[in-house]
Amino acid sequence: MEKRLVMMLVLLMAICVGAMAQTKKKKKSAAQLSKQYVQYAKDKAQGKEKKAQKKASDPATVTREKNDSTKEKRPKTFLEEYEAFKRQKQKEYDDFRDEANSRYAEFLKQAWEQYQVMPIIPKPKEDEVPPVVMPEEDKQKPIENVPVPIEEDIVMPPAPEPQPVPVAPIKEEPLPQEQYVSFTLYGTPMKVRFSDEQRFTITSCDEATVADAWKRLSEAAYNNTIRDCLELRITRQLSDWAYLQMLHRMAESCLGRTNEATLLMAYVYCQSGYQMKLGMAEGRLLMLYASRHAIYDHAYFKIDGSNYYVFDSDEQRMHISQATFPQEKPMSLLVPQEQRFDVAESSLRQLSSRDYKDMTMTVSVNKNLIDFYCSYPTSMTDGNFMTRWAMYANTPMDEAVKRSLYPTLKKKLAGLGQKEAMERLLNWVQTAFEYEYDDKVWGGDRAFFAEESLFYPYCDCEDRSILLSRLVRDLLGLRCILVFYPGHLAMAVHFTDDVKGDYIMLNGEKFVVCDPTYIGASVGRTMPKMDNQTAKVILLEPFR
């Protein structure tokens, strides 16, 4: 019970960050009010303390206090005062959310406009540069400090933002008996509260019927279901994409593959703070989600300047409601933190460096995470296809892989200088992995998250650079950038030691080229035939 109370408090504080800021009269946000109240409580306590000190020095006051002691009431504790404050604000939150849902339902009754799907954005197609094996005689040539002139073609990394939150805190509803619905997300068992009384039926797919169903979903009976979904997002650290998949599994487990399940999914997604719309096509109800990222190979609808993608459908034409919800935000396809799926270990794989015989690693990855990555759509931000590589490279390495691989790697690199340690990591990635073109393996371009290169038998230049940049940052604590040549992706490292080689100067800092596809090449050597005039830098963190 105590653990659940703590979890509910964590959930409440997370939700309050995005509490309402819109009412008929302009009011402060819940976060501002909470901050103001905490300061008020501190000031009040300090005021009482000063008053007590003054009274203690005044004999007349001390005598008077003794005479009036029987009338003095016990001061409220901070928790009691905070609970009173919370109850006072809860009604305002409830009223605002109720009004928002009521207006949304009214908009649903209005005629839905017909939209035609926009052309898909195809994945970029370039001729891949094959890997190059460095001749043995070239290894003896001296390494010089040669600058790679890149001044303007610099791609900024997509910046993570806080996840959307409800427009107002979702109030816990005490129930005499709780019923749960269980489901599985990427091998991870989950459950939410959902009772037989919450089941509903949509008799026909028309505006008025959908609006009436939305009103029913707006009742307090569904609050606990929403809270449980948000709690799973927090405790499992789910990205927006994983949360969307979770709501799909949850809704189908509650109501099957039906229009009712689609509306339940859309309702919880909307109440969680995400930007979405409802659509109709041939008697089927559909949910469209807005995305900050342009998703490749997915048809979309352009509505009021935002890209909306249809979940689990390839409909080309449909009627779409124009209803919007206050403070809604589009989803992000960034994965800024490790997602806590249950671990299903893959088969062990041995990966050995060709030139450093002691650099042999046995690694296993979480198969559940690999399944998530298989569902993950490739995308870009700001209309720049190179931003996707930064999204993959900036995703944290899974803890299961860290436990499996990192202790051995750290032991192999212990006591080495930056250059020596980098040479070993570089050669390990160059020679322990087999190169193959994406077209041959996948039928088209597909970038890997770091764990995927450790799982699948083949990888290419972009996959190797993403993996190596992750290892260098985690194990050596050095900053990295990606370097893009047409058809080829390499990386470069900012050493704090003096390391020679081809380098890129950025904001007064030198990043030395380290190419994991130039087989056998040491730190500081650029692969032959790479045209520096066309090279572009992809930052993995903002300029310092």
mmCIF file of N, CA, C and O in Angstrom, residues 115 275 277 302-308 322 324:
data_model
loop_
_atom_site.group_PDB
_atom_site.id
_atom_site.type_symbol
_atom_site.label_atom_id
_atom_site.label_comp_id
_atom_site.label_asym_id
_atom_site.label_seq_id
_atom_site.Cartn_x
_atom_site.Cartn_y
_atom_site.Cartn_z
ATOM 1 N N TYR A 115 -10.444 14.392 -46.554
ATOM 2 C CA TYR A 115 -9.043 14.672 -46.870
ATOM 3 C C TYR A 115 -8.497 13.570 -47.776
ATOM 4 O O TYR A 115 -8.877 12.400 -47.666
ATOM 5 N N GLN A 275 -1.342 15.036 -29.453
ATOM 6 C CA GLN A 275 -2.127 15.614 -30.545
ATOM 7 C C GLN A 275 -2.604 14.494 -31.467
ATOM 8 O O GLN A 275 -1.788 13.720 -31.989
ATOM 9 N N LYS A 277 -6.266 13.065 -34.086
ATOM 10 C CA LYS A 277 -7.573 13.314 -34.680
ATOM 11 C C LYS A 277 -8.234 11.982 -34.989
ATOM 12 O O LYS A 277 -7.565 10.954 -35.120
ATOM 13 N N LYS A 302 -2.102 16.249 -44.243
ATOM 14 C CA LYS A 302 -1.648 17.568 -43.817
ATOM 15 C C LYS A 302 -2.855 18.358 -43.322
ATOM 16 O O LYS A 302 -3.766 18.677 -44.103
ATOM 17 N N ILE A 303 -2.884 18.668 -42.012
ATOM 18 C CA ILE A 303 -4.007 19.382 -41.423
ATOM 19 C C ILE A 303 -3.473 20.516 -40.561
ATOM 20 O O ILE A 303 -2.721 20.276 -39.601
ATOM 21 N N ASP A 304 -3.819 21.731 -40.918
ATOM 22 C CA ASP A 304 -3.399 22.923 -40.159
ATOM 23 C C ASP A 304 -1.893 22.950 -39.923
ATOM 24 O O ASP A 304 -1.423 23.286 -38.833
ATOM 25 N N GLY A 305 -1.130 22.570 -40.925
ATOM 26 C CA GLY A 305 0.324 22.649 -40.856
ATOM 27 C C GLY A 305 1.003 21.476 -40.187
ATOM 28 O O GLY A 305 2.239 21.434 -40.138
ATOM 29 N N SER A 306 0.246 20.516 -39.671
ATOM 30 C CA SER A 306 0.830 19.356 -38.996
ATOM 31 C C SER A 306 0.656 18.099 -39.836
ATOM 32 O O SER A 306 -0.336 17.959 -40.562
ATOM 33 N N ASN A 307 1.622 17.188 -39.733
ATOM 34 C CA ASN A 307 1.541 15.892 -40.399
ATOM 35 C C ASN A 307 0.850 14.890 -39.477
ATOM 36 O O ASN A 307 1.304 14.651 -38.354
ATOM 37 N N TYR A 308 -0.241 14.295 -39.961
ATOM 38 C CA TYR A 308 -0.971 13.283 -39.196
ATOM 39 C C TYR A 308 -0.842 11.940 -39.914
ATOM 40 O O TYR A 308 -1.115 11.840 -41.112
ATOM 41 N N GLN A 322 -12.332 17.915 -37.149
ATOM 42 C CA GLN A 322 -11.471 19.082 -36.938
ATOM 43 C C GLN A 322 -11.312 19.426 -35.458
ATOM 44 O O GLN A 322 -10.688 20.428 -35.109
ATOM 45 N N THR A 324 -10.030 19.821 -31.791
ATOM 46 C CA THR A 324 -8.701 19.882 -31.174
ATOM 47 C C THR A 324 -8.874 19.945 -29.657
ATOM 48 O O THR A 324 -9.899 20.398 -29.155
#
